[in-house]
Amino acid sequence: MSFKNTYIQRVYDDLVIRNAHEPEFHQAVHEVLESLEPVCNADPRYEQEGVLERLVEPERVIYFRVPWVDDKGRVQVNRGFRVQFSSAIGPYKGGLRFHPSVNASVIKFLGFEQIFKNALTGLPIGGGKGGADFNPKGKSDGEVMRFCQSFMTELAKHIGAYTDVPAGDIGVGSREIGFLYGQYKRLTNEFTGAITGKGLRYGGSRARTEATGFGLCYFTEEMLNSKGDSFKDKRVIISGAGNVAIYANQKATELGAKVVAMSDSGGFIYDKDGIDFNIIKEIKEVSRLRISEYLNYRPGAEYHEGCSGIWSVPCDIALPSATQNEISEKSAMSLVKNGCFCVSEGANMPSTPEAIKVYFENNLLYGPAKAANAGGVATSALEMSQNSIRDSWSFEQVDGRLQDIMKNIYRRTAKAAEKYDLHGNLMAGANIAGFEKVADAMLAYGIAY
Ligand code: NDP
């Protein structure tokens, strides 16, 4: 038995049986259910009205064929996914991931987490996620375009500005969003905000590109401030070198920190003088090259093969911003041993349950993904608002809203933890605060929802 509450244990056991071979989904649900024990103990309505068993079952799951033709004229077939998990408090909202590791388990774990994250933003957005087992790496622009057009030919039937609003995630950046939105527009004959992360010239929001990385740092700064500390003069390591990692580097640097290490899926770089995010942007965002190229710009820096080595670099603050389960128990112990006192998550579920245990045992400041990386989706919701009223806000306006949202997420999360005597446990606080909002709506709708 992993739970003391028998209702929660029953829900979890059923979930494992009904979703066999989906370990990431089990992991994400387990973490949330564990946090909800005091909430369900205090209020019997959640069990009486079957809220948890309804919540862990997606409202709708769509799997679809994505056929396309590569540059050699060969037919390729990928598998597309969209999990519309919960529309209790707004249209389904969550990114699209294109990566060979994508499967039902990964998309369901991401969609489930998205419900609580979106609720935490305070904005009216439900939870969903999608993607495909397509690898954009090494593909020509033409191949990526043909894949995106075929993917959207099916997805367009299921999304819409008031139904489901996808965005980017791993492997889906501005190029892919352009191809996807172009095809959506063509198929529906509508110019509506059915996708976010759009280019500025065709309905995108200022500061959306920066939002997840900036938001991560705003949240982390607030968490540090609560202990009388800040980013100033801290050594920071950031895994990944994609959308989240690049802008986390920019903001952490602006807040006075020095980012000494970053990685991609091949290895990591170390620069004792601080990694220049503009160089990483040029290498990864513009030229789509490997992070090892950094040494051509900064010969004094070091490159090491293997991305997990980054967790042995001495630092004060770690911002994992690459992918799920990238920090194992061993990596977490190595972080602690080398002086790290704060881990704040840019990626979704980057820490294994064993790693999280190490953080708590060693009293680290721990910013869980649902709260810490919610700035991206929050700014996507601001893009939806601008699209609805046919307006475009300044960078300062959007960035100002983002800062307020992240501070409020920190407060909501800390307050929910306090309410159940879980002082400082922001993981439980984030799960509880997100849950209470969604569950209240579910209770109001009655059982057929
Ligand atoms: P990108 O595709 O822009 O970048 C991902 C980065 O992580 C790349 O540097 C990639 O390396 C590295 N990476 C990917 N998979 C692995 C792996 N298996 N092992 C090691 N490194 C890996 O993605 P994002 O920056 O958008 O997303 C990163 C994380 O943040 C994901 O967990 C995503 O779900 C989460 N997130 C993203 C949001 C957003 O707005 N973009 C919002 C909230 C969360 P390489 O270049 O070699 O492929």
Short mmCIF file of C-alpha atoms and ligand atoms in Angstrom, two decimals:
data_model
loop_
_atom_site.label_atom_id
_atom_site.label_comp_id
_atom_site.label_asym_id
_atom_site.label_seq_id
_atom_site.Cartn_x
_atom_site.Cartn_y
_atom_site.Cartn_z
CA MET A 1 0.00 0.00 0.00
CA SER A 2 1.48 3.34 -0.91
CA PHE A 3 -1.48 5.43 0.38
CA LYS A 4 -3.09 5.58 3.82
CA ASN A 5 -6.43 6.78 2.40
CA THR A 6 -8.29 3.71 1.06
CA TYR A 7 -10.28 5.74 -1.49
CA ILE A 8 -7.08 7.09 -3.02
CA GLN A 9 -5.47 3.65 -3.01
CA ARG A 10 -8.49 2.23 -4.88
CA VAL A 11 -8.40 4.99 -7.49
CA TYR A 12 -4.67 4.47 -8.04
CA ASP A 13 -4.91 0.65 -8.25
CA ASP A 14 -7.71 0.92 -10.84
CA LEU A 15 -5.71 3.43 -12.82
CA VAL A 16 -2.68 1.13 -13.01
CA ILE A 17 -4.81 -1.79 -14.17
CA ARG A 18 -6.71 0.24 -16.76
CA ASN A 19 -3.61 2.00 -18.08
CA ALA A 20 -1.06 -0.81 -17.98
CA HIS A 21 2.40 -0.10 -19.44
CA GLU A 22 2.10 3.67 -18.93
CA PRO A 23 4.76 4.31 -16.24
CA GLU A 24 5.07 8.08 -16.74
CA PHE A 25 1.31 8.48 -16.39
CA HIS A 26 1.30 6.38 -13.20
CA GLN A 27 4.17 8.46 -11.79
CA ALA A 28 2.44 11.80 -12.42
CA VAL A 29 -0.87 10.60 -10.93
CA HIS A 30 0.85 9.01 -7.92
CA GLU A 31 2.54 12.29 -7.02
CA VAL A 32 -0.72 14.23 -7.18
CA LEU A 33 -2.79 11.64 -5.28
CA GLU A 34 -0.19 11.50 -2.52
CA SER A 35 -0.55 15.26 -2.02
CA LEU A 36 -4.34 15.00 -1.96
CA GLU A 37 -4.58 12.64 1.02
CA PRO A 38 -5.18 15.41 3.59
CA VAL A 39 -7.68 17.10 1.26
CA CYS A 40 -9.73 13.93 0.77
CA ASN A 41 -9.49 13.10 4.47
CA ALA A 42 -10.95 16.53 5.30
CA ASP A 43 -13.82 16.53 2.78
CA PRO A 44 -15.83 13.34 2.11
CA ARG A 45 -17.58 14.88 -0.92
CA TYR A 46 -14.62 14.07 -3.16
CA GLU A 47 -15.13 10.37 -2.55
CA GLN A 48 -18.95 10.50 -2.48
CA GLU A 49 -19.02 12.23 -5.86
CA GLY A 50 -16.20 10.18 -7.40
CA VAL A 51 -14.12 13.27 -8.19
CA LEU A 52 -10.75 11.51 -8.33
CA GLU A 53 -11.81 8.63 -10.58
CA ARG A 54 -13.37 11.16 -12.96
CA LEU A 55 -10.32 13.42 -12.86
CA VAL A 56 -7.79 10.70 -13.77
CA GLU A 57 -9.82 9.58 -16.80
CA PRO A 58 -9.27 11.90 -19.79
CA GLU A 59 -12.46 13.39 -21.25
CA ARG A 60 -11.28 12.34 -24.70
CA VAL A 61 -8.20 10.69 -26.24
CA ILE A 62 -7.51 10.98 -29.96
CA TYR A 63 -4.89 8.81 -31.74
CA PHE A 64 -4.38 9.36 -35.42
CA ARG A 65 -2.33 8.38 -38.45
CA VAL A 66 0.03 11.00 -39.87
CA PRO A 67 1.20 9.99 -43.37
CA TRP A 68 3.69 12.22 -45.21
CA VAL A 69 6.29 12.01 -47.98
CA ASP A 70 10.01 12.51 -47.28
CA ASP A 71 12.54 14.21 -49.57
CA LYS A 72 13.38 10.89 -51.25
CA GLY A 73 9.72 10.41 -52.22
CA ARG A 74 9.17 7.64 -49.63
CA VAL A 75 5.95 7.43 -47.65
CA GLN A 76 6.42 7.80 -43.88
CA VAL A 77 3.79 7.18 -41.22
CA ASN A 78 3.84 8.62 -37.71
CA ARG A 79 1.36 8.43 -34.87
CA GLY A 80 -0.37 11.62 -33.68
CA PHE A 81 -1.96 12.17 -30.26
CA ARG A 82 -4.24 14.67 -28.57
CA VAL A 83 -5.40 14.05 -25.02
CA GLN A 84 -8.23 16.37 -24.01
CA PHE A 85 -7.97 15.78 -20.30
CA SER A 86 -10.14 18.32 -18.51
CA SER A 87 -12.27 21.23 -19.64
CA ALA A 88 -13.67 21.88 -16.14
CA ILE A 89 -12.44 25.47 -15.98
CA GLY A 90 -11.82 26.39 -19.63
CA PRO A 91 -10.94 25.09 -23.10
CA TYR A 92 -8.32 22.32 -23.17
CA LYS A 93 -4.90 23.96 -23.30
CA GLY A 94 -1.44 22.42 -23.58
CA GLY A 95 1.44 21.99 -25.99
CA LEU A 96 2.35 19.61 -28.80
CA ARG A 97 5.54 17.55 -28.49
CA PHE A 98 7.35 16.10 -31.52
CA HIS A 99 9.94 13.60 -30.28
CA PRO A 100 10.60 9.90 -30.99
CA SER A 101 9.90 9.05 -27.32
CA VAL A 102 6.29 10.30 -27.55
CA ASN A 103 3.66 7.66 -26.71
CA ALA A 104 0.32 7.49 -24.90
CA SER A 105 1.96 7.37 -21.46
CA VAL A 106 4.05 10.51 -22.05
CA ILE A 107 1.14 12.50 -23.48
CA LYS A 108 -1.21 11.41 -20.69
CA PHE A 109 1.29 12.34 -17.96
CA LEU A 110 1.80 15.74 -19.55
CA GLY A 111 -1.95 16.30 -20.05
CA PHE A 112 -2.72 15.32 -16.47
CA GLU A 113 -0.10 17.70 -15.03
CA GLN A 114 -1.39 20.45 -17.29
CA ILE A 115 -4.81 20.43 -15.55
CA PHE A 116 -3.32 21.56 -12.24
CA LYS A 117 -0.72 23.87 -13.73
CA ASN A 118 -3.33 25.71 -15.76
CA ALA A 119 -5.62 26.03 -12.75
CA LEU A 120 -2.75 27.53 -10.76
CA THR A 121 -2.31 30.37 -13.26
CA GLY A 122 -5.66 31.78 -12.14
CA LEU A 123 -6.75 31.97 -15.80
CA PRO A 124 -9.71 30.10 -17.35
CA ILE A 125 -7.91 27.24 -19.12
CA GLY A 126 -8.46 23.47 -18.97
CA GLY A 127 -5.79 20.79 -19.49
CA GLY A 128 -4.68 18.89 -22.59
CA LYS A 129 -1.55 17.79 -24.43
CA GLY A 130 -0.63 16.29 -27.77
CA GLY A 131 2.16 15.46 -30.16
CA ALA A 132 3.65 12.79 -32.35
CA ASP A 133 6.52 10.28 -32.39
CA PHE A 134 8.07 12.35 -35.18
CA ASN A 135 11.70 13.44 -34.89
CA PRO A 136 12.26 16.88 -36.45
CA LYS A 137 16.02 16.48 -35.95
CA GLY A 138 17.84 16.00 -39.24
CA LYS A 139 14.71 16.68 -41.33
CA SER A 140 14.64 19.36 -44.02
CA ASP A 141 12.27 22.35 -43.72
CA GLY A 142 10.19 20.79 -46.51
CA GLU A 143 9.85 17.50 -44.62
CA VAL A 144 8.88 19.28 -41.41
CA MET A 145 6.32 21.35 -43.35
CA ARG A 146 4.74 18.31 -44.98
CA PHE A 147 4.60 16.47 -41.67
CA CYS A 148 3.00 19.46 -39.88
CA GLN A 149 0.43 19.91 -42.64
CA SER A 150 -0.58 16.25 -42.50
CA PHE A 151 -0.69 16.32 -38.68
CA MET A 152 -2.96 19.38 -38.70
CA THR A 153 -5.23 17.93 -41.39
CA GLU A 154 -6.53 15.57 -38.70
CA LEU A 155 -5.99 17.70 -35.58
CA ALA A 156 -8.00 20.64 -36.99
CA LYS A 157 -11.18 18.56 -36.60
CA HIS A 158 -10.73 18.50 -32.84
CA ILE A 159 -9.45 21.95 -31.84
CA GLY A 160 -10.72 25.54 -31.88
CA ALA A 161 -10.40 28.85 -30.01
CA TYR A 162 -13.22 27.86 -27.61
CA THR A 163 -12.57 24.09 -27.59
CA ASP A 164 -8.90 23.19 -27.46
CA VAL A 165 -5.90 25.46 -28.01
CA PRO A 166 -2.54 23.71 -28.59
CA ALA A 167 0.91 25.37 -28.40
CA GLY A 168 4.56 24.29 -28.68
CA ASP A 169 6.65 21.95 -26.52
CA ILE A 170 9.77 19.85 -27.18
CA GLY A 171 10.46 19.81 -30.94
CA VAL A 172 7.69 22.31 -31.70
CA GLY A 173 9.04 25.84 -31.99
CA SER A 174 8.19 28.86 -34.11
CA ARG A 175 8.86 27.06 -37.44
CA GLU A 176 6.50 24.20 -36.62
CA ILE A 177 3.80 26.51 -35.18
CA GLY A 178 3.88 28.52 -38.44
CA PHE A 179 3.30 25.41 -40.58
CA LEU A 180 0.61 24.10 -38.20
CA TYR A 181 -1.31 27.37 -37.98
CA GLY A 182 -1.05 27.98 -41.73
CA GLN A 183 -2.70 24.62 -42.38
CA TYR A 184 -5.33 25.18 -39.65
CA LYS A 185 -6.31 28.52 -41.21
CA ARG A 186 -6.52 26.99 -44.65
CA LEU A 187 -8.72 24.10 -43.52
CA THR A 188 -11.12 26.12 -41.38
CA ASN A 189 -11.18 29.40 -43.32
CA GLU A 190 -10.92 31.23 -39.99
CA PHE A 191 -8.37 33.52 -38.37
CA THR A 192 -8.95 32.70 -34.71
CA GLY A 193 -6.68 32.04 -31.76
CA ALA A 194 -6.84 28.24 -32.00
CA ILE A 195 -3.07 27.88 -31.52
CA THR A 196 -0.70 29.92 -29.36
CA GLY A 197 3.00 30.62 -29.74
CA LYS A 198 2.24 32.19 -33.13
CA GLY A 199 4.65 34.60 -34.79
CA LEU A 200 4.24 38.28 -33.89
CA ARG A 201 3.13 39.14 -37.42
CA TYR A 202 0.23 36.70 -37.38
CA GLY A 203 -1.41 36.94 -33.98
CA GLY A 204 1.34 35.96 -31.55
CA SER A 205 1.95 37.63 -28.23
CA ARG A 206 5.04 39.55 -27.27
CA ALA A 207 7.02 37.77 -24.53
CA ARG A 208 5.51 34.32 -25.31
CA THR A 209 8.89 33.04 -26.55
CA GLU A 210 10.57 34.15 -23.33
CA ALA A 211 7.67 33.33 -21.01
CA THR A 212 8.46 29.87 -19.62
CA GLY A 213 12.13 30.64 -18.92
CA PHE A 214 11.42 34.14 -17.56
CA GLY A 215 8.47 32.83 -15.52
CA LEU A 216 10.64 30.09 -14.05
CA CYS A 217 13.08 32.71 -12.79
CA TYR A 218 10.32 35.02 -11.46
CA PHE A 219 8.86 32.10 -9.50
CA THR A 220 12.29 31.01 -8.24
CA GLU A 221 13.23 34.56 -7.23
CA GLU A 222 9.99 34.79 -5.21
CA MET A 223 10.77 31.46 -3.54
CA LEU A 224 14.32 32.64 -2.75
CA ASN A 225 13.02 36.00 -1.46
CA SER A 226 10.78 34.13 1.00
CA LYS A 227 14.02 32.90 2.62
CA GLY A 228 15.68 36.33 2.45
CA ASP A 229 17.77 35.26 -0.54
CA SER A 230 17.87 35.92 -4.31
CA PHE A 231 19.57 34.94 -7.61
CA LYS A 232 22.24 37.58 -7.06
CA ASP A 233 25.79 36.16 -7.22
CA LYS A 234 24.56 32.55 -7.37
CA ARG A 235 26.07 29.83 -9.59
CA VAL A 236 23.29 28.31 -11.68
CA ILE A 237 23.16 25.21 -13.87
CA ILE A 238 20.42 24.77 -16.48
CA SER A 239 19.87 21.52 -18.36
CA GLY A 240 18.65 21.71 -21.94
CA ALA A 241 19.38 24.41 -24.50
CA GLY A 242 15.92 24.86 -25.94
CA ASN A 243 13.16 27.40 -25.53
CA VAL A 244 12.86 27.13 -21.74
CA ALA A 245 16.60 26.87 -20.99
CA ILE A 246 17.74 29.78 -23.18
CA TYR A 247 15.38 32.33 -21.64
CA ALA A 248 15.90 30.99 -18.13
CA ASN A 249 19.59 31.74 -18.70
CA GLN A 250 18.77 35.28 -19.89
CA LYS A 251 16.57 36.12 -16.88
CA ALA A 252 18.80 34.44 -14.28
CA THR A 253 21.73 36.42 -15.68
CA GLU A 254 19.71 39.66 -15.59
CA LEU A 255 18.85 38.91 -11.95
CA GLY A 256 22.56 38.79 -11.12
CA ALA A 257 23.33 35.05 -11.30
CA LYS A 258 26.06 33.33 -13.29
CA VAL A 259 24.91 30.38 -15.43
CA VAL A 260 27.94 28.07 -15.47
CA ALA A 261 26.57 24.97 -17.24
CA MET A 262 23.98 24.05 -19.90
CA SER A 263 23.36 20.87 -21.92
CA ASP A 264 21.65 19.27 -24.89
CA SER A 265 20.85 15.62 -25.48
CA GLY A 266 24.49 14.95 -26.44
CA GLY A 267 26.48 16.54 -23.61
CA PHE A 268 27.03 19.61 -21.46
CA ILE A 269 29.17 22.73 -21.50
CA TYR A 270 30.85 24.44 -18.57
CA ASP A 271 31.94 28.07 -18.67
CA LYS A 272 33.27 29.45 -15.40
CA ASP A 273 32.80 33.01 -16.68
CA GLY A 274 29.08 32.47 -17.30
CA ILE A 275 27.41 31.12 -20.45
CA ASP A 276 26.33 33.82 -22.89
CA PHE A 277 22.68 33.03 -23.77
CA ASN A 278 22.99 34.95 -27.06
CA ILE A 279 25.59 32.42 -28.25
CA ILE A 280 23.35 29.48 -27.26
CA LYS A 281 20.46 31.14 -29.06
CA GLU A 282 22.54 31.46 -32.21
CA ILE A 283 23.75 27.83 -32.03
CA LYS A 284 20.50 26.08 -31.04
CA GLU A 285 17.64 28.36 -32.11
CA VAL A 286 19.00 29.85 -35.33
CA SER A 287 21.51 27.30 -36.68
CA ARG A 288 20.04 24.12 -35.03
CA LEU A 289 23.55 22.79 -34.20
CA ARG A 290 25.01 20.90 -31.22
CA ILE A 291 25.84 22.71 -27.97
CA SER A 292 29.51 21.63 -28.34
CA GLU A 293 29.77 24.43 -30.97
CA TYR A 294 29.94 26.84 -28.01
CA LEU A 295 33.68 26.15 -27.77
CA ASN A 296 34.16 27.78 -31.19
CA TYR A 297 32.90 31.03 -29.62
CA ARG A 298 34.44 30.56 -26.16
CA PRO A 299 37.58 28.38 -26.43
CA GLY A 300 38.12 28.62 -22.66
CA ALA A 301 34.90 26.71 -21.95
CA GLU A 302 34.68 22.91 -21.57
CA TYR A 303 32.48 20.33 -23.33
CA HIS A 304 31.71 16.91 -21.83
CA GLU A 305 29.91 14.06 -23.59
CA GLY A 306 26.74 12.76 -21.89
CA CYS A 307 24.02 15.08 -20.64
CA SER A 308 23.61 13.65 -17.11
CA GLY A 309 27.12 14.78 -16.12
CA ILE A 310 25.74 18.31 -15.70
CA TRP A 311 24.33 17.37 -12.27
CA SER A 312 27.85 16.93 -10.87
CA VAL A 313 28.81 20.55 -11.64
CA PRO A 314 29.01 22.52 -8.35
CA CYS A 315 26.21 25.10 -8.16
CA ASP A 316 23.85 26.93 -5.80
CA ILE A 317 20.71 26.63 -7.93
CA ALA A 318 19.69 23.98 -10.51
CA LEU A 319 17.01 24.67 -13.12
CA PRO A 320 16.31 21.36 -14.95
CA SER A 321 14.77 22.44 -18.27
CA ALA A 322 15.23 19.54 -20.72
CA THR A 323 12.89 16.59 -20.19
CA GLN A 324 11.13 14.19 -17.78
CA ASN A 325 13.04 12.08 -15.24
CA GLU A 326 16.37 13.69 -16.10
CA ILE A 327 17.41 13.92 -12.41
CA SER A 328 17.83 10.50 -10.80
CA GLU A 329 18.41 9.85 -7.09
CA LYS A 330 22.15 9.68 -7.76
CA SER A 331 22.14 12.99 -9.63
CA ALA A 332 20.12 14.62 -6.83
CA MET A 333 22.64 13.38 -4.25
CA SER A 334 25.44 14.75 -6.36
CA LEU A 335 23.72 18.15 -6.50
CA VAL A 336 23.38 18.23 -2.71
CA LYS A 337 26.97 17.10 -2.16
CA ASN A 338 28.24 19.90 -4.40
CA GLY A 339 26.41 22.68 -2.58
CA CYS A 340 23.11 23.05 -4.44
CA PHE A 341 20.38 24.40 -2.11
CA CYS A 342 17.59 25.11 -4.60
CA VAL A 343 16.04 23.10 -7.46
CA SER A 344 13.33 24.75 -9.52
CA GLU A 345 11.83 22.90 -12.48
CA GLY A 346 11.56 24.35 -15.98
CA ALA A 347 10.88 20.97 -17.61
CA ASN A 348 7.83 18.83 -16.82
CA MET A 349 8.49 16.14 -14.17
CA PRO A 350 12.30 16.35 -14.56
CA SER A 351 12.94 14.82 -11.11
CA THR A 352 12.27 11.14 -10.36
CA PRO A 353 10.30 10.42 -7.14
CA GLU A 354 13.59 9.26 -5.56
CA ALA A 355 15.28 12.56 -6.47
CA ILE A 356 12.41 14.53 -4.92
CA LYS A 357 12.86 12.50 -1.73
CA VAL A 358 16.51 13.58 -1.64
CA TYR A 359 15.47 17.26 -1.96
CA PHE A 360 13.08 16.97 0.99
CA GLU A 361 15.51 15.00 3.17
CA ASN A 362 18.13 17.67 2.65
CA ASN A 363 15.79 20.65 3.07
CA LEU A 364 16.36 22.02 -0.40
CA LEU A 365 14.14 24.79 -1.69
CA TYR A 366 12.11 22.91 -4.28
CA GLY A 367 9.98 24.61 -6.95
CA PRO A 368 7.84 21.91 -8.62
CA ALA A 369 7.23 22.07 -12.37
CA LYS A 370 3.49 22.65 -12.19
CA ALA A 371 4.06 25.92 -10.42
CA ALA A 372 7.53 26.95 -11.60
CA ASN A 373 7.05 26.49 -15.36
CA ALA A 374 3.46 27.73 -15.62
CA GLY A 375 4.59 31.05 -17.14
CA GLY A 376 4.49 29.64 -20.67
CA VAL A 377 0.90 28.52 -20.59
CA ALA A 378 -0.14 31.63 -18.66
CA THR A 379 1.27 33.82 -21.43
CA SER A 380 -0.43 31.58 -24.00
CA ALA A 381 -3.68 32.43 -22.23
CA LEU A 382 -2.76 36.12 -22.56
CA GLU A 383 -2.22 35.49 -26.29
CA MET A 384 -5.75 34.00 -26.43
CA SER A 385 -7.11 37.15 -24.73
CA GLN A 386 -5.35 39.43 -27.24
CA ASN A 387 -6.64 37.32 -30.16
CA SER A 388 -10.20 37.48 -28.81
CA ILE A 389 -10.24 41.26 -28.50
CA ARG A 390 -8.12 41.74 -31.68
CA ASP A 391 -5.44 43.65 -29.81
CA SER A 392 -1.70 43.42 -29.30
CA TRP A 393 -0.06 44.35 -26.02
CA SER A 394 3.46 45.70 -25.49
CA PHE A 395 6.31 43.50 -24.22
CA GLU A 396 6.26 45.39 -20.92
CA GLN A 397 2.52 44.84 -20.48
CA VAL A 398 2.75 41.09 -21.06
CA ASP A 399 5.94 40.70 -19.03
CA GLY A 400 4.36 42.69 -16.18
CA ARG A 401 1.32 40.39 -16.18
CA LEU A 402 3.64 37.37 -16.25
CA GLN A 403 5.55 38.61 -13.20
CA ASP A 404 2.30 39.14 -11.27
CA ILE A 405 1.01 35.71 -12.29
CA MET A 406 4.19 33.94 -11.16
CA LYS A 407 4.22 35.77 -7.82
CA ASN A 408 0.58 34.82 -7.29
CA ILE A 409 1.29 31.19 -8.17
CA TYR A 410 4.01 31.15 -5.52
CA ARG A 411 1.63 32.67 -2.93
CA ARG A 412 -1.26 30.33 -3.80
CA THR A 413 1.03 27.33 -3.63
CA ALA A 414 2.63 28.29 -0.32
CA LYS A 415 -0.78 29.12 1.18
CA ALA A 416 -2.32 25.77 0.17
CA ALA A 417 0.63 23.96 1.80
CA GLU A 418 0.14 26.02 4.99
CA LYS A 419 -3.58 25.21 5.08
CA TYR A 420 -2.77 21.51 5.51
CA ASP A 421 0.26 22.02 7.81
CA LEU A 422 2.70 21.11 5.05
CA HIS A 423 4.88 24.19 5.58
CA GLY A 424 7.21 24.86 2.68
CA ASN A 425 6.12 21.77 0.69
CA LEU A 426 5.38 23.56 -2.57
CA MET A 427 4.89 20.29 -4.43
CA ALA A 428 1.92 19.40 -2.25
CA GLY A 429 0.78 23.04 -2.26
CA ALA A 430 0.73 23.21 -6.08
CA ASN A 431 -1.18 19.94 -6.39
CA ILE A 432 -3.70 20.94 -3.73
CA ALA A 433 -4.31 24.51 -4.98
CA GLY A 434 -4.77 23.32 -8.57
CA PHE A 435 -7.00 20.44 -7.50
CA GLU A 436 -9.32 22.49 -5.30
CA LYS A 437 -10.14 24.86 -8.14
CA VAL A 438 -10.87 22.12 -10.68
CA ALA A 439 -12.70 19.88 -8.18
CA ASP A 440 -14.99 22.74 -7.12
CA ALA A 441 -16.08 23.17 -10.73
CA MET A 442 -16.61 19.41 -11.07
CA LEU A 443 -18.80 19.34 -7.96
CA ALA A 444 -20.86 22.21 -9.38
CA TYR A 445 -21.44 20.42 -12.71
CA GLY A 446 -22.87 17.21 -11.21
CA ILE A 447 -21.89 13.65 -11.96
CA ALA A 448 -22.49 13.45 -15.71
CA TYR A 449 -19.42 15.64 -16.23
P1 NDP B 1 12.99 22.39 -26.84
O1 NDP B 1 12.69 21.37 -27.86
O2 NDP B 1 13.05 23.81 -27.26
O3 NDP B 1 14.34 22.04 -26.09
C1 NDP B 1 14.53 20.85 -25.41
C2 NDP B 1 15.97 20.77 -24.95
O4 NDP B 1 16.12 19.64 -24.09
C3 NDP B 1 16.95 20.58 -26.08
O5 NDP B 1 18.15 21.23 -25.76
C4 NDP B 1 17.13 19.07 -26.14
O6 NDP B 1 18.40 18.67 -26.65
C5 NDP B 1 17.02 18.70 -24.67
N1 NDP B 1 16.45 17.34 -24.56
C6 NDP B 1 15.29 16.87 -25.08
N2 NDP B 1 15.11 15.57 -24.79
C7 NDP B 1 16.17 15.22 -24.07
C8 NDP B 1 16.59 14.02 -23.47
N3 NDP B 1 15.85 12.88 -23.57
N4 NDP B 1 17.75 14.03 -22.78
C9 NDP B 1 18.47 15.16 -22.67
N5 NDP B 1 18.14 16.34 -23.21
C10 NDP B 1 17.02 16.35 -23.91
O7 NDP B 1 11.88 22.17 -25.70
P2 NDP B 1 11.38 23.20 -24.58
O8 NDP B 1 12.50 24.02 -24.10
O9 NDP B 1 10.17 23.84 -25.09
O10 NDP B 1 10.91 22.19 -23.43
C11 NDP B 1 11.79 21.71 -22.43
C12 NDP B 1 10.99 21.18 -21.26
O11 NDP B 1 10.17 22.24 -20.72
C13 NDP B 1 10.01 20.05 -21.58
O12 NDP B 1 9.89 19.20 -20.46
C14 NDP B 1 8.69 20.79 -21.79
O13 NDP B 1 7.56 19.95 -21.59
C15 NDP B 1 8.80 21.84 -20.69
N6 NDP B 1 7.95 23.01 -20.87
C16 NDP B 1 8.03 23.79 -21.99
C17 NDP B 1 7.24 24.90 -22.12
C18 NDP B 1 7.37 25.84 -23.28
O14 NDP B 1 6.71 26.89 -23.26
N7 NDP B 1 8.19 25.57 -24.27
C19 NDP B 1 6.23 25.24 -21.10
C20 NDP B 1 6.30 24.41 -19.93
C21 NDP B 1 7.11 23.34 -19.85
P3 NDP B 1 18.65 18.56 -28.24
O15 NDP B 1 18.80 19.97 -28.70
O16 NDP B 1 19.90 17.76 -28.35
O17 NDP B 1 17.45 17.89 -28.80
#
